[in-house]
mmCIF file of C-alpha atoms in Angstrom:
data_model
loop_
_atom_site.group_PDB
_atom_site.id
_atom_site.type_symbol
_atom_site.label_atom_id
_atom_site.label_comp_id
_atom_site.label_asym_id
_atom_site.label_seq_id
_atom_site.Cartn_x
_atom_site.Cartn_y
_atom_site.Cartn_z
ATOM 1 C CA MET A 182 42.096 -115.973 53.145
ATOM 2 C CA LYS A 183 38.379 -115.649 52.389
ATOM 3 C CA TRP A 184 35.536 -114.555 54.610
ATOM 4 C CA MET A 185 31.770 -114.933 54.659
ATOM 5 C CA LYS A 186 30.008 -111.635 55.263
ATOM 6 C CA PHE A 187 26.687 -111.485 57.117
ATOM 7 C CA ARG A 188 25.063 -108.072 56.615
ATOM 8 C CA ILE A 189 22.010 -106.983 58.593
ATOM 9 C CA LYS A 190 19.768 -104.072 57.676
ATOM 10 C CA THR A 191 18.423 -102.475 60.845
ATOM 11 C CA ILE A 192 17.973 -99.073 62.498
ATOM 12 C CA THR A 193 20.532 -96.990 64.358
ATOM 13 C CA ASP A 194 18.683 -97.294 67.676
ATOM 14 C CA ALA A 195 19.096 -101.081 67.536
ATOM 15 C CA GLU A 196 22.802 -101.193 66.632
ATOM 16 C CA ASP A 197 24.201 -101.755 70.109
ATOM 17 C CA ILE A 198 21.704 -104.385 71.231
ATOM 18 C CA ILE A 199 22.097 -106.389 68.011
ATOM 19 C CA ILE A 200 25.889 -106.271 68.244
ATOM 20 C CA SER A 201 25.729 -107.395 71.884
ATOM 21 C CA THR A 202 23.245 -110.169 71.108
ATOM 22 C CA LEU A 203 25.217 -111.582 68.192
ATOM 23 C CA TYR A 204 28.414 -111.395 70.197
ATOM 24 C CA ASP A 205 26.887 -114.070 72.413
ATOM 25 C CA ILE A 206 26.689 -116.469 69.459
ATOM 26 C CA GLY A 207 30.284 -115.775 68.441
ATOM 27 C CA LEU A 208 29.945 -112.942 65.910
ATOM 28 C CA GLU A 209 32.403 -110.213 66.823
ATOM 29 C CA GLY A 210 33.936 -107.094 65.321
ATOM 30 C CA ALA A 211 30.887 -105.530 63.688
ATOM 31 C CA GLN A 212 31.376 -103.128 60.816
ATOM 32 C CA ILE A 213 28.807 -100.335 61.212
ATOM 33 C CA GLU A 214 27.457 -98.263 58.330
ATOM 34 C CA ASP A 215 25.063 -95.448 59.176
ATOM 35 C CA LYS A 216 24.613 -91.706 58.687
ATOM 36 C CA VAL A 217 24.725 -90.666 62.323
ATOM 37 C CA PRO A 218 26.793 -87.446 62.680
ATOM 38 C CA LEU A 219 30.036 -87.682 64.636
ATOM 39 C CA THR A 220 29.983 -86.611 68.262
ATOM 40 C CA ALA A 221 32.358 -83.948 69.560
ATOM 41 C CA LEU A 222 34.485 -86.666 71.197
ATOM 42 C CA GLU A 223 34.670 -88.674 67.977
ATOM 43 C CA LYS A 224 35.764 -85.576 66.069
ATOM 44 C CA GLU A 225 38.456 -84.938 68.672
ATOM 45 C CA GLN A 226 39.707 -88.509 68.402
ATOM 46 C CA MET A 227 39.832 -88.146 64.607
ATOM 47 C CA PHE A 228 41.710 -84.845 65.048
ATOM 48 C CA VAL A 229 39.178 -82.662 63.274
ATOM 49 C CA ASP A 230 37.263 -79.622 64.442
ATOM 50 C CA ILE A 231 34.852 -79.545 61.516
ATOM 51 C CA LEU A 232 33.787 -81.940 58.801
ATOM 52 C CA PRO A 233 32.013 -81.425 55.501
ATOM 53 C CA ASP A 234 28.259 -81.843 55.730
ATOM 54 C CA GLY A 235 27.313 -85.486 55.243
ATOM 55 C CA PRO A 236 24.058 -87.040 54.138
ATOM 56 C CA GLU A 237 21.093 -86.539 56.438
ATOM 57 C CA ASP A 238 20.647 -89.291 59.002
ATOM 58 C CA ASP A 239 17.821 -91.544 57.808
ATOM 59 C CA GLY A 240 17.914 -93.842 60.833
ATOM 60 C CA ILE A 241 18.994 -96.840 58.748
ATOM 61 C CA ALA A 242 22.048 -98.867 59.747
ATOM 62 C CA TYR A 243 23.876 -101.858 58.280
ATOM 63 C CA LEU A 244 25.851 -104.195 60.529
ATOM 64 C CA SER A 245 28.347 -106.544 58.887
ATOM 65 C CA PHE A 246 30.035 -109.516 60.551
ATOM 66 C CA PHE A 247 32.835 -111.537 58.955
ATOM 67 C CA VAL A 248 33.486 -115.243 59.521
ATOM 68 C CA GLU A 249 36.624 -116.963 58.257
ATOM 69 C CA GLU A 250 36.331 -119.718 55.650
ATOM 70 C CA LYS A 251 38.379 -122.902 55.809
ATOM 71 C CA ASP A 252 40.406 -123.976 52.799
ATOM 72 C CA GLU A 253 38.628 -127.350 52.786
ATOM 73 C CA LEU A 254 35.195 -127.521 51.133
ATOM 74 C CA MET A 255 32.203 -129.677 51.952
ATOM 75 C CA GLU A 256 31.224 -132.458 49.550
ATOM 76 C CA ASP A 257 28.760 -130.159 47.782
ATOM 77 C CA GLY A 258 31.477 -127.541 47.213
ATOM 78 C CA ARG A 259 30.338 -125.101 49.882
ATOM 79 C CA PRO A 260 32.965 -123.775 52.308
ATOM 80 C CA TRP A 261 33.250 -124.710 55.933
ATOM 81 C CA LEU A 262 33.385 -121.693 58.268
ATOM 82 C CA ILE A 263 35.290 -121.315 61.525
ATOM 83 C CA LEU A 264 33.375 -119.735 64.415
ATOM 84 C CA ASN A 265 34.634 -119.891 68.004
ATOM 85 C CA GLY A 266 37.291 -122.335 66.831
ATOM 86 C CA GLU A 267 34.767 -124.853 65.503
ATOM 87 C CA GLU A 268 33.556 -125.826 62.042
ATOM 88 C CA THR A 269 30.128 -124.601 61.012
ATOM 89 C CA THR A 270 28.247 -123.528 57.890
ATOM 90 C CA ALA A 271 26.862 -120.289 56.568
ATOM 91 C CA GLU A 272 23.372 -121.768 56.782
ATOM 92 C CA ALA A 273 23.775 -122.586 60.472
ATOM 93 C CA ILE A 274 25.041 -119.099 61.283
ATOM 94 C CA LEU A 275 22.295 -117.501 59.229
ATOM 95 C CA ASP A 276 19.633 -119.510 61.063
ATOM 96 C CA ASN A 277 21.091 -118.424 64.409
ATOM 97 C CA VAL A 278 21.213 -114.774 63.368
ATOM 98 C CA LYS A 279 17.617 -114.798 62.139
ATOM 99 C CA ARG A 280 16.449 -116.522 65.323
ATOM 100 C CA GLU A 281 18.170 -113.921 67.517
ATOM 101 C CA LEU A 282 16.760 -111.056 65.464
ATOM 102 C CA GLU A 283 13.217 -112.437 65.729
ATOM 103 C CA ASP A 284 13.605 -112.768 69.486
ATOM 104 C CA LEU A 285 14.712 -109.134 69.663
ATOM 105 C CA ARG A 286 11.797 -108.056 67.507
ATOM 106 C CA ASP A 287 9.410 -109.305 70.210
ATOM 107 C CA PHE A 288 10.351 -106.469 72.531
ATOM 108 C CA MET A 289 11.933 -103.711 70.396
ATOM 109 C CA ASP A 290 11.962 -102.194 66.930
ATOM 110 C CA ILE A 291 14.870 -103.486 64.853
ATOM 111 C CA GLY A 292 13.669 -102.158 61.522
ATOM 112 C CA GLU A 293 13.670 -104.425 58.503
ATOM 113 C CA GLY A 294 16.024 -106.983 60.043
ATOM 114 C CA ALA A 295 16.903 -108.479 56.655
ATOM 115 C CA VAL A 296 20.110 -110.526 56.470
ATOM 116 C CA SER A 297 22.251 -111.022 53.377
ATOM 117 C CA VAL A 298 25.190 -113.395 53.017
ATOM 118 C CA GLU A 299 28.049 -113.119 50.567
ATOM 119 C CA GLU A 300 31.589 -114.321 50.174
ATOM 120 C CA THR A 301 34.179 -111.583 50.218
ATOM 121 C CA GLU A 302 37.206 -111.383 47.993
ATOM 122 C CA ASP A 303 40.509 -112.351 49.565
ATOM 123 C CA ILE A 304 41.317 -109.587 52.049
ATOM 124 C CA ASP A 305 44.457 -109.078 54.093
ATOM 125 C CA TRP A 306 42.768 -107.265 56.970
ATOM 126 C CA ILE A 307 46.059 -106.424 58.637
ATOM 127 C CA ASN A 308 47.846 -104.981 55.634
ATOM 128 C CA ASN A 309 45.372 -103.715 53.040
ATOM 129 C CA TRP A 310 45.292 -100.204 54.567
ATOM 130 C CA LYS A 311 48.946 -99.770 53.597
ATOM 131 C CA GLN A 312 47.905 -98.661 50.124
ATOM 132 C CA TYR A 313 46.850 -95.341 51.679
ATOM 133 C CA PHE A 314 50.113 -94.467 53.440
ATOM 134 C CA HIS A 315 53.215 -93.765 51.391
ATOM 135 C CA LYS A 316 56.487 -91.949 52.014
ATOM 136 C CA PHE A 317 56.460 -88.157 51.904
ATOM 137 C CA THR A 318 58.757 -85.279 52.831
ATOM 138 C CA ILE A 319 58.513 -82.435 55.317
ATOM 139 C CA GLY A 320 61.289 -80.058 54.330
ATOM 140 C CA ASP A 321 64.433 -82.199 54.353
ATOM 141 C CA VAL A 322 62.831 -84.986 56.405
ATOM 142 C CA LEU A 323 61.665 -88.128 54.615
ATOM 143 C CA VAL A 324 58.849 -89.907 56.460
ATOM 144 C CA ILE A 325 58.676 -93.505 55.298
ATOM 145 C CA PRO A 326 56.842 -96.659 56.401
ATOM 146 C CA SER A 327 58.648 -99.966 56.875
ATOM 147 C CA TRP A 328 57.218 -101.524 53.697
ATOM 148 C CA GLU A 329 58.757 -98.914 51.366
ATOM 149 C CA ASP A 330 62.391 -98.459 50.358
ATOM 150 C CA VAL A 331 64.522 -95.343 50.550
ATOM 151 C CA GLU A 332 65.396 -94.352 46.992
ATOM 152 C CA PRO A 333 68.947 -93.236 46.148
ATOM 153 C CA GLU A 334 67.822 -89.648 45.593
ATOM 154 C CA ASP A 335 66.519 -89.550 49.185
ATOM 155 C CA ALA A 336 69.616 -91.006 50.804
ATOM 156 C CA GLU A 337 70.870 -87.617 52.025
ATOM 157 C CA LYS A 338 67.592 -86.723 53.740
ATOM 158 C CA MET A 339 66.921 -87.236 57.415
ATOM 159 C CA ILE A 340 64.882 -90.454 57.562
ATOM 160 C CA LEU A 341 61.954 -90.879 59.971
ATOM 161 C CA HIS A 342 60.640 -94.441 59.979
ATOM 162 C CA ILE A 343 56.979 -94.461 61.002
ATOM 163 C CA ASP A 344 54.336 -97.156 60.800
ATOM 164 C CA PRO A 345 50.915 -95.790 61.758
ATOM 165 C CA GLY A 346 49.768 -97.022 65.154
ATOM 166 C CA THR A 347 46.334 -97.345 66.690
ATOM 167 C CA ALA A 348 44.572 -93.982 66.550
ATOM 168 C CA PHE A 349 47.813 -92.060 66.136
ATOM 169 C CA GLY A 350 49.189 -89.901 63.380
ATOM 170 C CA THR A 351 51.930 -90.367 60.827
ATOM 171 C CA GLY A 352 53.051 -86.768 60.270
ATOM 172 C CA MET A 353 50.868 -86.251 57.219
ATOM 173 C CA HIS A 354 48.458 -83.860 58.932
ATOM 174 C CA ASP A 355 49.068 -80.127 58.390
ATOM 175 C CA THR A 356 49.144 -79.499 62.146
ATOM 176 C CA THR A 357 51.945 -82.017 62.680
ATOM 177 C CA GLN A 358 53.965 -80.518 59.846
ATOM 178 C CA LEU A 359 53.547 -77.038 61.292
ATOM 179 C CA CYS A 360 54.942 -78.289 64.593
ATOM 180 C CA ILE A 361 57.859 -80.036 62.898
ATOM 181 C CA LYS A 362 58.855 -76.874 61.052
ATOM 182 C CA ALA A 363 58.758 -74.868 64.285
ATOM 183 C CA LEU A 364 60.754 -77.493 66.179
ATOM 184 C CA ARG A 365 63.436 -77.488 63.492
ATOM 185 C CA GLN A 366 63.752 -73.739 63.988
ATOM 186 C CA TYR A 367 64.057 -73.665 67.779
ATOM 187 C CA ILE A 368 65.762 -76.910 68.856
ATOM 188 C CA THR A 369 69.377 -76.745 70.006
ATOM 189 C CA PRO A 370 71.720 -79.433 71.401
ATOM 190 C CA LYS A 371 70.771 -78.243 74.909
ATOM 191 C CA THR A 372 67.013 -78.615 74.413
ATOM 192 C CA THR A 373 64.928 -80.571 76.875
ATOM 193 C CA LEU A 374 61.496 -80.994 75.309
ATOM 194 C CA LEU A 375 58.011 -81.855 76.573
ATOM 195 C CA ASP A 376 55.516 -83.226 74.033
ATOM 196 C CA VAL A 377 51.954 -83.027 75.389
ATOM 197 C CA GLY A 378 49.617 -85.451 73.635
ATOM 198 C CA THR A 379 52.560 -87.294 72.127
ATOM 199 C CA GLY A 380 50.522 -90.062 70.431
ATOM 200 C CA SER A 381 52.924 -91.993 68.225
ATOM 201 C CA GLY A 382 55.828 -89.898 69.492
ATOM 202 C CA ILE A 383 56.648 -88.357 66.138
ATOM 203 C CA LEU A 384 57.359 -84.854 67.402
ATOM 204 C CA ALA A 385 59.533 -85.970 70.310
ATOM 205 C CA ILE A 386 61.415 -88.510 68.194
ATOM 206 C CA LEU A 387 62.108 -85.969 65.463
ATOM 207 C CA SER A 388 63.198 -83.445 68.083
ATOM 208 C CA LEU A 389 65.814 -85.912 69.312
ATOM 209 C CA MET A 390 66.885 -86.533 65.719
ATOM 210 C CA PHE A 391 67.161 -82.745 65.262
ATOM 211 C CA GLY A 392 69.626 -82.739 68.167
ATOM 212 C CA ALA A 393 67.564 -82.230 71.325
ATOM 213 C CA LYS A 394 69.160 -83.625 74.490
ATOM 214 C CA LYS A 395 66.083 -85.157 76.157
ATOM 215 C CA ALA A 396 62.339 -85.596 75.501
ATOM 216 C CA VAL A 397 59.359 -86.345 77.715
ATOM 217 C CA GLY A 398 55.947 -87.246 76.306
ATOM 218 C CA THR A 399 52.523 -87.382 77.938
ATOM 219 C CA ASP A 400 49.308 -88.858 76.574
ATOM 220 C CA LEU A 401 45.874 -89.907 77.810
ATOM 221 C CA ASP A 402 45.777 -93.141 75.810
ATOM 222 C CA PRO A 403 47.720 -96.153 77.167
ATOM 223 C CA CYS A 404 48.071 -97.376 73.553
ATOM 224 C CA ALA A 405 50.570 -94.554 73.077
ATOM 225 C CA VAL A 406 53.140 -96.473 75.131
ATOM 226 C CA ASP A 407 53.460 -99.265 72.561
ATOM 227 C CA ALA A 408 53.261 -96.856 69.612
ATOM 228 C CA VAL A 409 56.055 -94.728 71.038
ATOM 229 C CA ARG A 410 58.238 -97.732 71.887
ATOM 230 C CA GLU A 411 57.905 -99.196 68.389
ATOM 231 C CA ASN A 412 58.702 -95.888 66.710
ATOM 232 C CA MET A 413 61.666 -95.290 69.014
ATOM 233 C CA GLU A 414 63.076 -98.702 68.097
ATOM 234 C CA ALA A 415 62.485 -98.089 64.380
ATOM 235 C CA ASN A 416 64.465 -94.847 64.544
ATOM 236 C CA GLY A 417 67.254 -95.906 66.890
ATOM 237 C CA ILE A 418 66.178 -93.694 69.795
ATOM 238 C CA ALA A 419 67.703 -94.748 73.112
ATOM 239 C CA ALA A 420 65.254 -95.564 75.895
ATOM 240 C CA ASP A 421 66.955 -93.081 78.236
ATOM 241 C CA ASP A 422 66.393 -90.210 75.811
ATOM 242 C CA PHE A 423 62.586 -90.338 75.707
ATOM 243 C CA THR A 424 60.418 -90.792 78.798
ATOM 244 C CA MET A 425 56.730 -91.603 78.314
ATOM 245 C CA MET A 426 53.960 -90.888 80.849
ATOM 246 C CA ILE A 427 50.239 -91.673 80.734
ATOM 247 C CA GLY A 428 47.869 -89.205 82.374
ATOM 248 C CA ASN A 429 46.158 -85.835 82.063
ATOM 249 C CA ILE A 430 48.668 -83.086 82.718
ATOM 250 C CA ILE A 431 45.877 -80.497 82.796
ATOM 251 C CA THR A 432 43.962 -82.014 85.704
ATOM 252 C CA GLU A 433 46.281 -84.517 87.430
ATOM 253 C CA LYS A 434 48.693 -82.963 89.903
ATOM 254 C CA ASP A 435 50.779 -86.129 90.154
ATOM 255 C CA ILE A 436 51.436 -86.024 86.392
ATOM 256 C CA GLN A 437 52.417 -82.360 86.635
ATOM 257 C CA ASP A 438 54.814 -83.245 89.444
ATOM 258 C CA LYS A 439 56.340 -86.184 87.547
ATOM 259 C CA VAL A 440 56.819 -84.065 84.438
ATOM 260 C CA GLY A 441 58.452 -81.390 86.591
ATOM 261 C CA TYR A 442 58.418 -77.609 86.816
ATOM 262 C CA GLY A 443 60.640 -75.066 85.096
ATOM 263 C CA ARG A 444 62.504 -77.853 83.305
ATOM 264 C CA TYR A 445 61.694 -77.517 79.609
ATOM 265 C CA ASP A 446 63.280 -75.395 76.915
ATOM 266 C CA ILE A 447 60.416 -76.295 74.550
ATOM 267 C CA VAL A 448 56.889 -77.505 75.164
ATOM 268 C CA VAL A 449 55.035 -78.658 72.043
ATOM 269 C CA ALA A 450 51.313 -79.425 72.008
ATOM 270 C CA ASN A 451 49.576 -80.542 68.836
ATOM 271 C CA ILE A 452 46.059 -80.635 70.311
ATOM 272 C CA LEU A 453 42.686 -79.098 69.498
ATOM 273 C CA ALA A 454 42.137 -75.435 70.304
ATOM 274 C CA GLU A 455 39.688 -76.046 73.163
ATOM 275 C CA VAL A 456 42.246 -78.255 74.915
ATOM 276 C CA LEU A 457 45.030 -75.714 74.378
ATOM 277 C CA VAL A 458 42.954 -73.083 76.182
ATOM 278 C CA ASP A 459 42.899 -75.285 79.295
ATOM 279 C CA LEU A 460 46.456 -76.537 78.868
ATOM 280 C CA THR A 461 48.267 -73.218 78.447
ATOM 281 C CA PRO A 462 47.882 -71.741 81.974
ATOM 282 C CA VAL A 463 49.026 -75.096 83.385
ATOM 283 C CA ILE A 464 51.912 -75.857 81.082
ATOM 284 C CA VAL A 465 53.505 -72.436 81.511
ATOM 285 C CA HIS A 466 54.824 -73.725 84.847
ATOM 286 C CA GLN A 467 56.710 -76.543 83.122
ATOM 287 C CA LEU A 468 58.600 -74.099 80.890
ATOM 288 C CA LYS A 469 61.933 -72.568 81.816
ATOM 289 C CA LYS A 470 62.321 -68.812 81.673
ATOM 290 C CA GLY A 471 62.943 -68.108 77.997
ATOM 291 C CA GLY A 472 61.306 -71.404 77.050
ATOM 292 C CA ILE A 473 59.417 -71.807 73.783
ATOM 293 C CA TYR A 474 55.775 -72.940 73.589
ATOM 294 C CA ILE A 475 54.780 -74.429 70.205
ATOM 295 C CA THR A 476 51.101 -75.158 69.611
ATOM 296 C CA SER A 477 49.056 -76.452 66.710
ATOM 297 C CA GLY A 478 45.852 -78.369 66.104
ATOM 298 C CA ILE A 479 44.121 -75.022 65.689
ATOM 299 C CA ILE A 480 41.529 -74.654 62.941
ATOM 300 C CA ASP A 481 41.793 -71.177 61.435
ATOM 301 C CA ASP A 482 38.654 -69.724 63.001
ATOM 302 C CA LYS A 483 39.969 -70.658 66.476
ATOM 303 C CA GLU A 484 43.238 -68.765 66.058
ATOM 304 C CA GLU A 485 42.238 -65.790 68.195
ATOM 305 C CA THR A 486 40.916 -68.085 70.920
ATOM 306 C CA VAL A 487 44.336 -69.694 71.343
ATOM 307 C CA VAL A 488 46.268 -66.445 70.914
ATOM 308 C CA SER A 489 44.193 -64.871 73.688
ATOM 309 C CA ALA A 490 44.815 -67.839 75.993
ATOM 310 C CA VAL A 491 48.556 -67.714 75.323
ATOM 311 C CA LYS A 492 48.719 -63.991 76.063
ATOM 312 C CA ALA A 493 46.569 -64.392 79.174
ATOM 313 C CA ALA A 494 49.130 -66.897 80.488
ATOM 314 C CA GLY A 495 51.808 -64.201 80.236
ATOM 315 C CA LEU A 496 53.562 -65.541 77.155
ATOM 316 C CA GLU A 497 54.903 -63.448 74.292
ATOM 317 C CA ILE A 498 53.684 -64.388 70.812
ATOM 318 C CA LEU A 499 56.696 -64.931 68.565
ATOM 319 C CA GLU A 500 55.060 -66.102 65.359
ATOM 320 C CA ILE A 501 51.869 -67.486 63.870
ATOM 321 C CA ASN A 502 52.124 -69.819 60.894
ATOM 322 C CA TYR A 503 49.542 -71.354 58.586
ATOM 323 C CA GLN A 504 49.162 -74.477 56.459
ATOM 324 C CA GLY A 505 45.883 -75.281 54.783
ATOM 325 C CA GLU A 506 43.089 -74.437 57.227
ATOM 326 C CA TRP A 507 45.338 -74.953 60.246
ATOM 327 C CA VAL A 508 47.341 -72.613 62.466
ATOM 328 C CA SER A 509 50.426 -72.905 64.661
ATOM 329 C CA VAL A 510 51.121 -70.379 67.423
ATOM 330 C CA THR A 511 54.631 -70.118 68.871
ATOM 331 C CA ALA A 512 55.303 -68.114 72.035
ATOM 332 C CA ARG A 513 58.007 -67.514 74.659
ATOM 333 C CA LYS A 514 58.008 -67.372 78.451
ATOM 334 C CA ASN A 515 59.913 -64.220 79.378
ATOM 335 C CA SER A 516 59.568 -64.310 83.151
#
């Protein structure tokens, strides 16, 4: 499949209004290129506390829109395009885009407003990202996507089948691996586990594969429900073994009640340090006496912040482990 790319040079302040305006003429799914620094929320969603310094924001932005080409060509050899389910041409779309930009220019600054048009190479938008995710091991666990095969030399490993879901991890991040190593150490056949911020469900699913009796996961994002279900099915996890809840366990009493109190042998939370500070005094009530609290998502310079919060909640620090720039803190509830 081929696409025609319409690329607009503008300014960052005009991004949203241009995207909204062109949406009205059928152009959707803008690709944005600019040098605006990430917000704190965006960093949290990308699971990073810090990023390398990027180029200085120059206020320039490029917006790209892609329109599908038909296989059939016009008599002059140019491709027909499909927009809103109807045939059109690149020239017609370009005229519409330029007209809308000129109308916007009458009442706001849109910068240069130049538009370029080019045909892209054949792109499989759904699958081309797969080149970046390949099988890997965490100890004796092989994490493998559906499009790769288990080699004979890996046949004896525990196999975790994971296809990355929307906004959720695959187990490659150091923080996830720290949690997995800790879970392997503390899980027993009697373990009932709570996974706070479960995302794709990797930690809870692996815990069940390690022999845990029951898992409960909570997450803020409703997309986690589908991601968890798909990964459960891929790994043969029974629906009764893993219960999924959407809501904020830190602030929502009804979620705390549904999760239950004094029920969990292990609570695992792979979340940023600032969230762990707020979570810890709440989640201690979900733990059984003697229960284990495994945390990660902690960049190294936030270690003491989390350790202090864990101690303040009355938990005993059992161990602190490191991988790359990331830290995992494991503690126990003694009373």
